[in-house]
């Protein structure tokens, strides 16, 4: 494999808060920063450990909202999405393998909303008890009541990333269909306040917004709205999901670059693995086909180590390391090589 020329992360623009006096980074351990160094360095070196650095576990495919830009919504509308909860025993098995194989962090969702799972507090607690350095959830915060906030903080949550999407009430409620603007704002602010009051200063908070052509002017207002309260404000570039049954078209329409980034190399095949609620494993956060575009295996019948070191995973890494990502059909459909710099 040749050296990576252009290695691009799937995260986009983040604004760190300069208004908060207490910084979560100051409360993280040496082992946390060692793990973050691996996260940065392994893809650059094309290094592959016995298991990924990070594991994404889809604990449920249920969600309490119906956001139009979410691939889940598209698939539900086309009757192509099964609603399920991951059994706790299967979740424990995944965490046990992760802990035994050196996985450092876990995020407890993919296309579902983790707070709708009755076992979400136990998910967090079990992962922490087994030694996960960083336990994270993404949430729309609709169900983040005071009692839920206290429970997940006491269980050991390390990071909570809120999806909010607009500083304006009408625009927010048109995107986050089913959510109440004022209530969610209060839920997020109350969580951060409770975190500080209870002394869980290490817990990272982030609010993110999907950045689209028609809301770019809202970005400054979004930062001004949230910077005093959370540790980071993020922007994720929107890409439009075509109808799932249209197999002849690219899976994505995107805006930004006319041509892809030269020698694009995705870091995710070197960093993380996604396990769906039914055990299906995929390598990529934008594989909304749920593994159909590039099958890697199933964690109900195979070990994580076996899948991570499989021929399919090895080929994926090699193709990216050589700058030939378009040789993989799934990767050729990805919007990230085309994302704008801003």
PDB file of N, CA and C in Angstrom, residues 95-143:
ATOM      1  N   UNK A  95     -20.219  -5.995  23.729  1.00  0.00           N
ATOM      2  CA  UNK A  95     -19.364  -5.235  24.644  1.00  0.00           C
ATOM      3  C   UNK A  95     -18.281  -6.129  25.231  1.00  0.00           C
ATOM      4  N   UNK A  96     -18.615  -7.357  25.553  1.00  0.00           N
ATOM      5  CA  UNK A  96     -17.613  -8.284  26.094  1.00  0.00           C
ATOM      6  C   UNK A  96     -16.495  -8.511  25.078  1.00  0.00           C
ATOM      7  N   UNK A  97     -16.852  -8.690  23.814  1.00  0.00           N
ATOM      8  CA  UNK A  97     -15.829  -8.847  22.776  1.00  0.00           C
ATOM      9  C   UNK A  97     -14.998  -7.573  22.636  1.00  0.00           C
ATOM     10  N   UNK A  98     -15.665  -6.441  22.692  1.00  0.00           N
ATOM     11  CA  UNK A  98     -14.965  -5.159  22.562  1.00  0.00           C
ATOM     12  C   UNK A  98     -13.964  -4.965  23.689  1.00  0.00           C
ATOM     13  N   UNK A  99     -14.415  -5.226  24.902  1.00  0.00           N
ATOM     14  CA  UNK A  99     -13.546  -5.043  26.067  1.00  0.00           C
ATOM     15  C   UNK A  99     -12.369  -6.009  26.035  1.00  0.00           C
ATOM     16  N   UNK A 100     -12.617  -7.224  25.566  1.00  0.00           N
ATOM     17  CA  UNK A 100     -11.555  -8.216  25.524  1.00  0.00           C
ATOM     18  C   UNK A 100     -10.577  -8.019  24.388  1.00  0.00           C
ATOM     19  N   UNK A 101     -10.949  -7.218  23.408  1.00  0.00           N
ATOM     20  CA  UNK A 101     -10.102  -7.041  22.231  1.00  0.00           C
ATOM     21  C   UNK A 101      -9.480  -5.672  22.086  1.00  0.00           C
ATOM     22  N   UNK A 102      -9.641  -4.834  23.095  1.00  0.00           N
ATOM     23  CA  UNK A 102      -8.964  -3.540  23.075  1.00  0.00           C
ATOM     24  C   UNK A 102      -9.730  -2.410  22.421  1.00  0.00           C
ATOM     25  N   UNK A 103     -11.020  -2.597  22.099  1.00  0.00           N
ATOM     26  CA  UNK A 103     -11.815  -1.483  21.587  1.00  0.00           C
ATOM     27  C   UNK A 103     -11.946  -0.431  22.689  1.00  0.00           C
ATOM     28  N   UNK A 104     -11.755   0.819  22.312  1.00  0.00           N
ATOM     29  CA  UNK A 104     -11.673   1.891  23.310  1.00  0.00           C
ATOM     30  C   UNK A 104     -12.979   2.635  23.541  1.00  0.00           C
ATOM     31  N   UNK A 105     -13.803   2.726  22.515  1.00  0.00           N
ATOM     32  CA  UNK A 105     -14.997   3.548  22.648  1.00  0.00           C
ATOM     33  C   UNK A 105     -16.174   2.908  21.935  1.00  0.00           C
ATOM     34  N   UNK A 106     -17.372   3.335  22.328  1.00  0.00           N
ATOM     35  CA  UNK A 106     -18.595   2.802  21.749  1.00  0.00           C
ATOM     36  C   UNK A 106     -19.632   3.909  21.665  1.00  0.00           C
ATOM     37  N   UNK A 107     -20.332   3.946  20.541  1.00  0.00           N
ATOM     38  CA  UNK A 107     -21.470   4.852  20.385  1.00  0.00           C
ATOM     39  C   UNK A 107     -22.720   3.991  20.262  1.00  0.00           C
ATOM     40  N   UNK A 108     -23.779   4.371  20.981  1.00  0.00           N
ATOM     41  CA  UNK A 108     -24.926   3.490  21.145  1.00  0.00           C
ATOM     42  C   UNK A 108     -26.083   3.825  20.214  1.00  0.00           C
ATOM     43  N   UNK A 109     -25.804   4.110  18.986  1.00  0.00           N
ATOM     44  CA  UNK A 109     -26.889   4.295  18.030  1.00  0.00           C
ATOM     45  C   UNK A 109     -26.349   4.375  16.619  1.00  0.00           C
ATOM     46  N   UNK A 110     -27.272   4.224  15.680  1.00  0.00           N
ATOM     47  CA  UNK A 110     -26.987   4.465  14.266  1.00  0.00           C
ATOM     48  C   UNK A 110     -28.168   5.242  13.686  1.00  0.00           C
ATOM     49  N   UNK A 111     -29.191   4.572  13.163  1.00  0.00           N
ATOM     50  CA  UNK A 111     -30.330   5.294  12.598  1.00  0.00           C
ATOM     51  C   UNK A 111     -31.495   5.437  13.576  1.00  0.00           C
ATOM     52  N   UNK A 112     -31.430   4.796  14.725  1.00  0.00           N
ATOM     53  CA  UNK A 112     -32.492   4.913  15.713  1.00  0.00           C
ATOM     54  C   UNK A 112     -32.170   5.945  16.779  1.00  0.00           C
ATOM     55  N   UNK A 113     -33.119   6.171  17.665  1.00  0.00           N
ATOM     56  CA  UNK A 113     -32.946   7.085  18.795  1.00  0.00           C
ATOM     57  C   UNK A 113     -32.693   6.260  20.049  1.00  0.00           C
ATOM     58  N   UNK A 114     -31.490   6.320  20.627  1.00  0.00           N
ATOM     59  CA  UNK A 114     -31.142   5.422  21.735  1.00  0.00           C
ATOM     60  C   UNK A 114     -31.998   5.590  22.981  1.00  0.00           C
ATOM     61  N   UNK A 115     -32.539   6.784  23.203  1.00  0.00           N
ATOM     62  CA  UNK A 115     -33.306   7.010  24.426  1.00  0.00           C
ATOM     63  C   UNK A 115     -34.666   6.323  24.416  1.00  0.00           C
ATOM     64  N   UNK A 116     -35.117   5.791  23.266  1.00  0.00           N
ATOM     65  CA  UNK A 116     -36.394   5.077  23.258  1.00  0.00           C
ATOM     66  C   UNK A 116     -36.227   3.642  23.757  1.00  0.00           C
ATOM     67  N   UNK A 117     -34.980   3.159  23.840  1.00  0.00           N
ATOM     68  CA  UNK A 117     -34.735   1.790  24.313  1.00  0.00           C
ATOM     69  C   UNK A 117     -34.837   1.759  25.828  1.00  0.00           C
ATOM     70  N   UNK A 118     -35.625   0.837  26.350  1.00  0.00           N
ATOM     71  CA  UNK A 118     -35.823   0.767  27.800  1.00  0.00           C
ATOM     72  C   UNK A 118     -34.534   0.468  28.550  1.00  0.00           C
ATOM     73  N   UNK A 119     -33.547  -0.115  27.867  1.00  0.00           N
ATOM     74  CA  UNK A 119     -32.298  -0.505  28.528  1.00  0.00           C
ATOM     75  C   UNK A 119     -31.166   0.501  28.326  1.00  0.00           C
ATOM     76  N   UNK A 120     -31.461   1.696  27.847  1.00  0.00           N
ATOM     77  CA  UNK A 120     -30.382   2.621  27.488  1.00  0.00           C
ATOM     78  C   UNK A 120     -29.462   2.922  28.671  1.00  0.00           C
ATOM     79  N   UNK A 121     -30.012   3.081  29.853  1.00  0.00           N
ATOM     80  CA  UNK A 121     -29.168   3.355  31.023  1.00  0.00           C
ATOM     81  C   UNK A 121     -28.277   2.159  31.317  1.00  0.00           C
ATOM     82  N   UNK A 122     -28.829   0.952  31.213  1.00  0.00           N
ATOM     83  CA  UNK A 122     -28.029  -0.249  31.443  1.00  0.00           C
ATOM     84  C   UNK A 122     -26.989  -0.455  30.344  1.00  0.00           C
ATOM     85  N   UNK A 123     -27.307  -0.038  29.117  1.00  0.00           N
ATOM     86  CA  UNK A 123     -26.307  -0.094  28.041  1.00  0.00           C
ATOM     87  C   UNK A 123     -25.071   0.709  28.429  1.00  0.00           C
ATOM     88  N   UNK A 124     -25.314   1.926  28.873  1.00  0.00           N
ATOM     89  CA  UNK A 124     -24.205   2.820  29.251  1.00  0.00           C
ATOM     90  C   UNK A 124     -23.440   2.241  30.434  1.00  0.00           C
ATOM     91  N   UNK A 125     -24.173   1.809  31.449  1.00  0.00           N
ATOM     92  CA  UNK A 125     -23.533   1.292  32.658  1.00  0.00           C
ATOM     93  C   UNK A 125     -22.685   0.056  32.354  1.00  0.00           C
ATOM     94  N   UNK A 126     -23.222  -0.858  31.569  1.00  0.00           N
ATOM     95  CA  UNK A 126     -22.491  -2.087  31.274  1.00  0.00           C
ATOM     96  C   UNK A 126     -21.218  -1.794  30.483  1.00  0.00           C
ATOM     97  N   UNK A 127     -21.317  -0.906  29.500  1.00  0.00           N
ATOM     98  CA  UNK A 127     -20.135  -0.558  28.703  1.00  0.00           C
ATOM     99  C   UNK A 127     -19.046   0.064  29.570  1.00  0.00           C
ATOM    100  N   UNK A 128     -19.440   0.927  30.501  1.00  0.00           N
ATOM    101  CA  UNK A 128     -18.449   1.550  31.392  1.00  0.00           C
ATOM    102  C   UNK A 128     -17.855   0.533  32.361  1.00  0.00           C
ATOM    103  N   UNK A 129     -18.693  -0.335  32.887  1.00  0.00           N
ATOM    104  CA  UNK A 129     -18.197  -1.353  33.818  1.00  0.00           C
ATOM    105  C   UNK A 129     -17.194  -2.278  33.153  1.00  0.00           C
ATOM    106  N   UNK A 130     -17.342  -2.483  31.845  1.00  0.00           N
ATOM    107  CA  UNK A 130     -16.432  -3.343  31.104  1.00  0.00           C
ATOM    108  C   UNK A 130     -15.174  -2.610  30.627  1.00  0.00           C
ATOM    109  N   UNK A 131     -15.079  -1.323  30.938  1.00  0.00           N
ATOM    110  CA  UNK A 131     -13.839  -0.608  30.675  1.00  0.00           C
ATOM    111  C   UNK A 131     -13.805   0.258  29.442  1.00  0.00           C
ATOM    112  N   UNK A 132     -14.946   0.493  28.803  1.00  0.00           N
ATOM    113  CA  UNK A 132     -14.945   1.397  27.655  1.00  0.00           C
ATOM    114  C   UNK A 132     -14.526   2.801  28.096  1.00  0.00           C
ATOM    115  N   UNK A 133     -13.543   3.358  27.412  1.00  0.00           N
ATOM    116  CA  UNK A 133     -13.018   4.684  27.779  1.00  0.00           C
ATOM    117  C   UNK A 133     -14.014   5.781  27.445  1.00  0.00           C
ATOM    118  N   UNK A 134     -14.691   5.639  26.321  1.00  0.00           N
ATOM    119  CA  UNK A 134     -15.567   6.698  25.824  1.00  0.00           C
ATOM    120  C   UNK A 134     -16.900   6.085  25.395  1.00  0.00           C
ATOM    121  N   UNK A 135     -17.959   6.379  26.129  1.00  0.00           N
ATOM    122  CA  UNK A 135     -19.295   5.888  25.802  1.00  0.00           C
ATOM    123  C   UNK A 135     -20.145   7.087  25.399  1.00  0.00           C
ATOM    124  N   UNK A 136     -20.693   7.025  24.182  1.00  0.00           N
ATOM    125  CA  UNK A 136     -21.299   8.201  23.558  1.00  0.00           C
ATOM    126  C   UNK A 136     -22.684   7.851  23.026  1.00  0.00           C
ATOM    127  N   UNK A 137     -23.568   8.847  23.010  1.00  0.00           N
ATOM    128  CA  UNK A 137     -24.826   8.703  22.283  1.00  0.00           C
ATOM    129  C   UNK A 137     -25.092   9.965  21.464  1.00  0.00           C
ATOM    130  N   UNK A 138     -25.743   9.758  20.334  1.00  0.00           N
ATOM    131  CA  UNK A 138     -26.376  10.851  19.596  1.00  0.00           C
ATOM    132  C   UNK A 138     -27.857  10.827  19.940  1.00  0.00           C
ATOM    133  N   UNK A 139     -28.466  11.985  20.151  1.00  0.00           N
ATOM    134  CA  UNK A 139     -29.871  12.012  20.512  1.00  0.00           C
ATOM    135  C   UNK A 139     -30.543  13.270  20.003  1.00  0.00           C
ATOM    136  N   UNK A 140     -31.848  13.161  19.744  1.00  0.00           N
ATOM    137  CA  UNK A 140     -32.625  14.362  19.407  1.00  0.00           C
ATOM    138  C   UNK A 140     -33.086  15.093  20.651  1.00  0.00           C
ATOM    139  N   UNK A 141     -32.863  14.515  21.828  1.00  0.00           N
ATOM    140  CA  UNK A 141     -33.099  15.139  23.138  1.00  0.00           C
ATOM    141  C   UNK A 141     -34.572  15.321  23.496  1.00  0.00           C
ATOM    142  N   UNK A 142     -35.469  14.795  22.686  1.00  0.00           N
ATOM    143  CA  UNK A 142     -36.894  14.925  22.994  1.00  0.00           C
ATOM    144  C   UNK A 142     -37.228  14.208  24.306  1.00  0.00           C
ATOM    145  N   UNK A 143     -36.616  13.060  24.538  1.00  0.00           N
ATOM    146  CA  UNK A 143     -36.899  12.254  25.729  1.00  0.00           C
ATOM    147  C   UNK A 143     -35.916  12.503  26.870  1.00  0.00           C
TER     148      UNK A 143
END
